[in-house]
Coordinates of C-alpha atoms in Angstrom, one line a residue:
M1 CA -56.2 -16.0 36.5
Q2 CA -54.8 -18.9 34.4
Q3 CA -53.9 -22.1 36.1
R4 CA -50.3 -22.2 37.5
T5 CA -48.5 -25.3 38.6
P6 CA -45.5 -24.8 40.9
V7 CA -42.4 -26.5 39.7
E8 CA -41.2 -29.4 41.9
A9 CA -38.1 -31.6 42.0
N10 CA -39.9 -34.7 40.6
R11 CA -40.9 -32.7 37.5
P12 CA -38.3 -30.0 36.9
L13 CA -37.9 -27.7 34.0
A14 CA -34.8 -27.1 31.9
I15 CA -33.6 -23.8 30.5
E16 CA -32.2 -24.8 27.1
Q17 CA -31.3 -21.4 25.6
I18 CA -31.0 -17.8 26.8
G19 CA -31.0 -14.4 25.0
L20 CA -30.4 -11.1 26.8
V21 CA -30.0 -7.5 25.9
S22 CA -29.0 -5.0 28.6
A23 CA -26.9 -1.9 29.2
L24 CA -23.9 -4.2 29.2
G25 CA -24.5 -5.3 25.6
R26 CA -26.1 -7.8 23.4
G27 CA -26.0 -11.6 23.9
W28 CA -26.1 -13.9 26.9
K29 CA -22.4 -14.6 26.8
T30 CA -21.5 -10.9 26.6
N31 CA -23.8 -10.2 29.6
G32 CA -22.6 -13.2 31.5
S33 CA -18.9 -12.4 31.2
A34 CA -19.4 -8.7 31.9
M35 CA -21.4 -9.5 35.1
L36 CA -18.8 -11.9 36.4
L37 CA -16.0 -9.4 35.6
G38 CA -17.9 -6.8 37.6
Y39 CA -18.7 -4.5 34.7
S40 CA -21.6 -2.0 35.0
G41 CA -23.7 -0.6 32.2
T42 CA -23.7 2.7 33.9
Y43 CA -20.0 3.3 33.6
R44 CA -17.5 3.7 30.7
Q45 CA -16.3 0.1 30.9
Q46 CA -19.6 -1.1 29.6
A47 CA -19.8 -3.4 26.5
R48 CA -21.7 -1.1 24.2
C49 CA -25.0 -2.1 22.8
D50 CA -25.3 -1.0 19.1
I51 CA -29.1 -0.9 18.8
D52 CA -30.2 2.0 16.6
S53 CA -29.8 5.1 18.8
K54 CA -32.7 6.8 17.1
L55 CA -35.2 4.3 18.4
R56 CA -37.2 5.5 21.4
G57 CA -39.8 4.1 23.8
Y58 CA -41.6 0.9 22.8
S59 CA -39.8 0.7 19.4
R60 CA -36.5 0.4 21.3
L61 CA -38.0 -2.2 23.6
A62 CA -39.2 -4.2 20.6
A63 CA -35.7 -4.0 19.0
Y64 CA -34.3 -5.4 22.3
V65 CA -36.8 -8.3 22.1
E66 CA -35.8 -9.0 18.5
E67 CA -32.1 -9.1 19.5
A68 CA -32.8 -11.4 22.4
L69 CA -35.0 -13.6 20.3
S70 CA -32.3 -14.0 17.7
E71 CA -30.3 -16.1 20.2
I72 CA -33.1 -18.7 20.5
A73 CA -33.0 -21.4 17.8
C74 CA -36.2 -23.4 17.9
D75 CA -39.1 -23.7 15.5
T76 CA -41.3 -25.9 17.7
I77 CA -42.5 -23.5 20.3
K78 CA -45.9 -24.4 21.8
H79 CA -46.6 -21.2 23.8
V80 CA -45.1 -17.8 24.4
F81 CA -45.2 -15.9 27.7
L82 CA -44.4 -12.2 27.7
C83 CA -43.2 -10.8 31.0
T84 CA -43.4 -7.1 31.6
S85 CA -44.1 -4.3 34.2
E86 CA -46.5 -4.8 37.1
A87 CA -49.8 -3.0 37.0
S88 CA -48.8 -0.9 40.0
R89 CA -45.6 0.6 38.4
P90 CA -45.5 4.4 39.1
G91 CA -46.3 6.5 36.1
L92 CA -47.5 3.6 34.0
F93 CA -51.1 2.8 32.8
S94 CA -51.0 -1.0 32.6
D95 CA -53.5 -1.5 29.8
I96 CA -51.9 1.2 27.6
H97 CA -48.5 -0.1 28.3
K98 CA -49.5 -3.6 27.3
A99 CA -51.2 -2.4 24.1
N100 CA -48.2 -0.3 23.1
L101 CA -45.7 -3.0 23.8
L102 CA -47.7 -5.6 21.8
Q103 CA -48.1 -3.2 18.9
A104 CA -44.4 -2.4 18.8
L105 CA -43.6 -6.2 18.7
V106 CA -46.1 -6.7 15.9
N107 CA -44.4 -4.0 13.9
R108 CA -41.1 -5.9 13.8
P109 CA -41.2 -8.3 10.8
Y110 CA -38.7 -10.7 12.4
I111 CA -40.8 -11.1 15.6
Q112 CA -43.9 -11.6 13.5
E113 CA -42.1 -14.3 11.5
R114 CA -40.9 -16.1 14.6
L115 CA -43.9 -15.8 16.8
G116 CA -46.9 -15.3 14.5
G117 CA -49.6 -17.8 15.0
I118 CA -48.3 -19.0 18.4
T119 CA -50.4 -18.4 21.5
L120 CA -49.0 -15.5 23.5
E121 CA -49.9 -14.7 27.1
V122 CA -48.9 -11.5 28.8
I123 CA -47.7 -11.7 32.5
P124 CA -47.6 -8.2 33.9
E125 CA -45.9 -8.9 37.2
G126 CA -42.6 -7.1 37.2
R127 CA -39.7 -8.9 38.8
A128 CA -41.9 -11.9 39.9
A129 CA -43.1 -12.5 36.3
L130 CA -40.4 -15.1 35.5
A131 CA -41.5 -17.3 38.4
S132 CA -45.1 -17.0 37.2
A133 CA -44.1 -17.7 33.7
L134 CA -42.3 -20.9 34.8
E135 CA -45.3 -22.1 36.6
R136 CA -47.5 -21.4 33.6
S137 CA -45.0 -23.3 31.5
N138 CA -45.2 -26.2 33.8
T139 CA -48.9 -26.2 33.3
V140 CA -49.0 -26.0 29.5
M141 CA -46.1 -28.4 28.8
T142 CA -48.0 -31.7 28.8
Q143 CA -45.7 -33.7 26.5
P144 CA -42.0 -34.5 27.1
D145 CA -40.8 -32.7 23.9
D146 CA -43.0 -29.6 24.5
R147 CA -41.1 -26.3 24.6
V148 CA -42.2 -22.8 25.6
L149 CA -40.7 -19.4 25.1
I150 CA -40.5 -16.9 27.9
V151 CA -39.8 -13.3 26.7
A152 CA -39.4 -10.3 29.0
A153 CA -39.3 -6.6 28.1
D154 CA -39.3 -3.8 30.6
T155 CA -38.0 -0.2 31.2
Y156 CA -37.6 2.2 34.1
L157 CA -36.6 5.0 31.7
N158 CA -40.2 6.0 31.0
S159 CA -40.3 9.7 31.9
Q160 CA -43.4 9.5 34.1
T161 CA -42.1 6.5 36.0
H162 CA -38.8 8.3 36.5
L163 CA -40.4 11.5 37.7
Q164 CA -42.6 9.7 40.2
L165 CA -39.7 7.7 41.6
L166 CA -37.7 10.9 42.0
S167 CA -40.6 12.8 43.5
P168 CA -43.1 10.4 45.0
P169 CA -46.5 11.7 46.0
S170 CA -47.2 12.5 49.6
R171 CA -49.2 10.0 51.6
E172 CA -50.7 10.5 55.0
G173 CA -48.7 8.6 57.7
V174 CA -46.0 7.5 55.3
S175 CA -42.8 9.5 54.7
R176 CA -41.9 10.2 51.1
K177 CA -38.9 8.2 49.9
V178 CA -37.0 9.0 46.7
R179 CA -36.4 5.7 45.0
V180 CA -33.7 6.6 42.4
L181 CA -30.0 6.8 43.2
T182 CA -28.9 10.5 43.0
D183 CA -26.1 12.6 44.4
K184 CA -28.3 13.4 47.4
N185 CA -29.9 10.0 47.8
S186 CA -27.6 7.0 48.3
D187 CA -30.5 4.7 49.2
G188 CA -31.8 4.2 45.6
F189 CA -31.4 2.2 42.4
I190 CA -30.2 3.0 38.9
P191 CA -33.0 2.8 36.4
G192 CA -32.4 0.6 33.4
E193 CA -34.1 -1.3 30.6
G194 CA -33.7 -4.4 28.6
A195 CA -35.2 -7.6 27.1
G196 CA -34.5 -11.3 27.4
A197 CA -35.7 -14.7 26.2
L198 CA -35.6 -18.2 27.6
L199 CA -36.4 -21.4 25.8
V200 CA -37.8 -23.8 28.4
G201 CA -38.3 -27.6 28.1
R202 CA -38.1 -30.8 30.1
P203 CA -34.6 -32.1 31.2
L204 CA -32.5 -34.2 28.8
Q205 CA -30.4 -37.1 30.1
K206 CA -27.1 -36.5 28.2
E207 CA -26.6 -32.8 28.2
D208 CA -25.2 -30.1 30.6
Q209 CA -28.4 -28.4 31.7
L210 CA -29.7 -25.6 33.9
L211 CA -32.6 -27.0 35.9
I212 CA -35.5 -25.2 37.6
L213 CA -36.1 -27.6 40.5
S214 CA -38.8 -25.6 42.2
T215 CA -40.8 -22.3 42.3
A216 CA -42.8 -20.6 45.0
I217 CA -44.7 -17.3 44.9
T218 CA -46.1 -15.6 48.0
E219 CA -47.4 -12.2 49.1
E220 CA -45.7 -9.6 51.4
Q221 CA -47.8 -7.0 53.4
A222 CA -44.9 -4.8 54.6
V223 CA -43.8 -3.6 51.1
I224 CA -41.2 -0.9 50.6
D225 CA -43.6 2.1 50.7
S226 CA -46.1 0.8 53.2
G227 CA -44.5 2.4 56.3
L228 CA -44.5 -1.0 58.0
P229 CA -41.3 -2.5 59.4
C230 CA -39.5 -5.0 57.1
K231 CA -39.9 -8.6 58.5
A232 CA -39.4 -10.5 55.3
V233 CA -42.4 -12.7 56.0
G234 CA -43.4 -13.2 52.4
L235 CA -39.9 -13.9 51.1
T236 CA -39.2 -16.3 54.0
Q237 CA -42.3 -18.2 53.1
A238 CA -41.4 -18.3 49.4
I239 CA -37.9 -19.7 50.1
R240 CA -39.2 -22.3 52.5
K241 CA -41.8 -23.5 50.0
A242 CA -39.3 -23.6 47.2
S243 CA -36.9 -25.5 49.4
E244 CA -39.6 -28.1 50.3
R245 CA -40.6 -28.5 46.6
A246 CA -36.9 -28.9 45.6
Q247 CA -36.4 -31.4 48.3
S248 CA -33.2 -29.5 49.3
A249 CA -32.3 -27.2 52.1
L250 CA -31.2 -23.6 51.5
A251 CA -27.9 -24.5 53.2
N252 CA -27.2 -26.9 50.3
C253 CA -27.1 -24.0 47.9
Q254 CA -23.6 -22.7 47.1
Y255 CA -25.0 -19.3 46.1
R256 CA -28.0 -17.0 46.3
V257 CA -29.0 -14.7 43.5
A258 CA -31.3 -11.8 44.2
S259 CA -33.2 -9.1 42.4
A260 CA -32.1 -6.4 44.9
S261 CA -31.0 -3.3 43.1
G262 CA -29.6 -0.9 45.6
E263 CA -32.2 0.0 48.2
H264 CA -31.6 -0.9 51.8
Y265 CA -35.1 -2.4 52.3
F266 CA -34.5 -5.2 49.8
F267 CA -31.0 -6.1 51.3
E268 CA -32.5 -6.2 54.8
E269 CA -35.4 -8.4 53.5
A270 CA -32.9 -10.8 51.8
G271 CA -30.7 -11.1 54.9
L272 CA -33.7 -11.7 57.2
A273 CA -35.1 -14.4 55.0
Q274 CA -31.8 -16.2 54.7
T275 CA -31.3 -16.1 58.5
R276 CA -34.8 -17.5 59.1
V277 CA -34.6 -20.3 56.5
L278 CA -31.1 -21.7 57.1
D279 CA -31.4 -24.9 59.2
R280 CA -27.7 -25.1 60.0
K281 CA -24.6 -23.0 60.1
I282 CA -22.7 -22.6 56.8
E283 CA -19.3 -21.3 56.1
T284 CA -20.3 -19.0 53.2
Q285 CA -23.1 -18.4 50.8
P286 CA -22.3 -15.5 48.4
L287 CA -25.1 -13.3 47.2
W288 CA -25.0 -12.3 43.5
L289 CA -26.8 -9.2 42.3
P290 CA -27.2 -8.9 38.6
A291 CA -28.9 -5.5 39.0
S292 CA -25.6 -4.0 40.2
H293 CA -24.4 -4.6 36.7
V294 CA -27.4 -4.1 34.4
G295 CA -29.4 -1.7 36.6
E296 CA -33.1 -2.0 37.6
I297 CA -34.7 -3.8 34.7
G298 CA -38.0 -5.0 36.3
A299 CA -39.5 -8.0 34.6
V300 CA -36.2 -8.8 32.8
A301 CA -34.4 -9.3 36.2
G302 CA -35.3 -13.0 36.4
I303 CA -33.8 -13.7 33.0
A304 CA -30.7 -11.7 33.9
M305 CA -30.4 -13.9 37.1
M306 CA -30.6 -17.1 35.0
N307 CA -28.1 -15.7 32.6
M308 CA -25.6 -15.0 35.3
I309 CA -26.2 -18.4 36.9
L310 CA -25.7 -20.3 33.6
Y311 CA -22.6 -18.4 32.5
A312 CA -21.0 -18.8 35.9
S313 CA -21.8 -22.5 36.1
L314 CA -20.2 -23.2 32.7
Q315 CA -17.0 -21.6 34.0
N316 CA -17.1 -23.9 37.1
P317 CA -15.7 -27.4 36.7
S318 CA -18.0 -28.8 39.4
M319 CA -20.4 -31.5 38.2
R320 CA -23.3 -29.8 40.0
T321 CA -23.9 -26.3 41.4
D322 CA -27.0 -25.3 43.4
Y323 CA -28.5 -21.8 43.6
C324 CA -31.4 -20.1 45.4
A325 CA -32.8 -17.3 43.2
H326 CA -35.3 -15.0 44.8
V327 CA -37.1 -11.8 43.7
S328 CA -39.1 -9.1 45.5
N329 CA -41.5 -6.7 43.8
D330 CA -42.2 -3.2 44.9
D331 CA -45.7 -4.4 45.4
S332 CA -46.6 -7.6 47.3
P333 CA -45.4 -10.6 45.2
R334 CA -42.3 -12.5 46.4
A335 CA -40.9 -15.5 44.6
A336 CA -38.1 -18.0 45.0
M337 CA -36.7 -20.6 42.7
F338 CA -34.2 -23.4 43.4
V339 CA -31.9 -23.8 40.4
S340 CA -29.3 -26.4 39.7
F341 CA -26.7 -26.7 37.0
E342 CA -25.8 -30.3 36.2
R343 CA -23.2 -31.6 33.9
S344 CA -23.8 -34.6 31.7
G345 CA -22.7 -37.7 33.6
Y346 CA -23.6 -36.3 37.0
A347 CA -24.7 -39.2 39.2
K348 CA -27.6 -38.4 41.4

């Protein structure tokens, strides 16, 4: 595994630009406004995405990446990180998925033109991939003006994945749980797909900026299909570590943003973790859920969370707004990021 350096408050990262394509539409502003307005890509009020409807599979994912990349204006990118599905994703063969996705990206002339010749590293870690990519970015950015590009592409609309989530295999001692939302199963999620891009650098002094103050990645033993009771041990540890590295308490965050996408397990985990980490009583701390608008989009979830945070912060007149963003995989990784939006002129 490549070296990863957790982000800390004394050396934060800045998200300079965002690109996002989801069921809500194309563009980070389109997605941000639609999420804040409560739109959902699964209903008729969606902002339609006009990607060629004839494209299927990896060709469609590559087209999404191209659209997301078109929102990023920078010609001095040092490194590219590609976030995608975790190796344990049902119905997916990780090596084949990686090869097919990379080939589809290579087949797009615009992507070749933008990224050709730049070192590209694949991070196949699902929802937790963004946190890992930020830590890798923190490692490779050795100069103040270094910039890296984080790209994410993922889909739950693969037929084999969908089939196994609808009809999971039997396992001794563990009851079968249908994962997808259906007329007969209310404890499930809506599968989705999408792509996103983040341009990441070091903070600038005289600009409004979205800062990554800290990252933390841990492991959870009692995952959703383990048959073990949910105690949120891994997520609690991740938020505590991120809080320490950000030099700020969870109670100081005005909002939490989570990757939960409809299943009770992940809401229970998020609630338990918040209760255990809070060090004092707070009046309110709303929980934002981008997946309730864009569906379950796996490795793209982290970028959707940052998209929602940035767009909402720009509508807020406050000089500074603090967030705790946390993600939970179907497998063991758990990650937390403390994020702050600061306007130019904010006095620390």
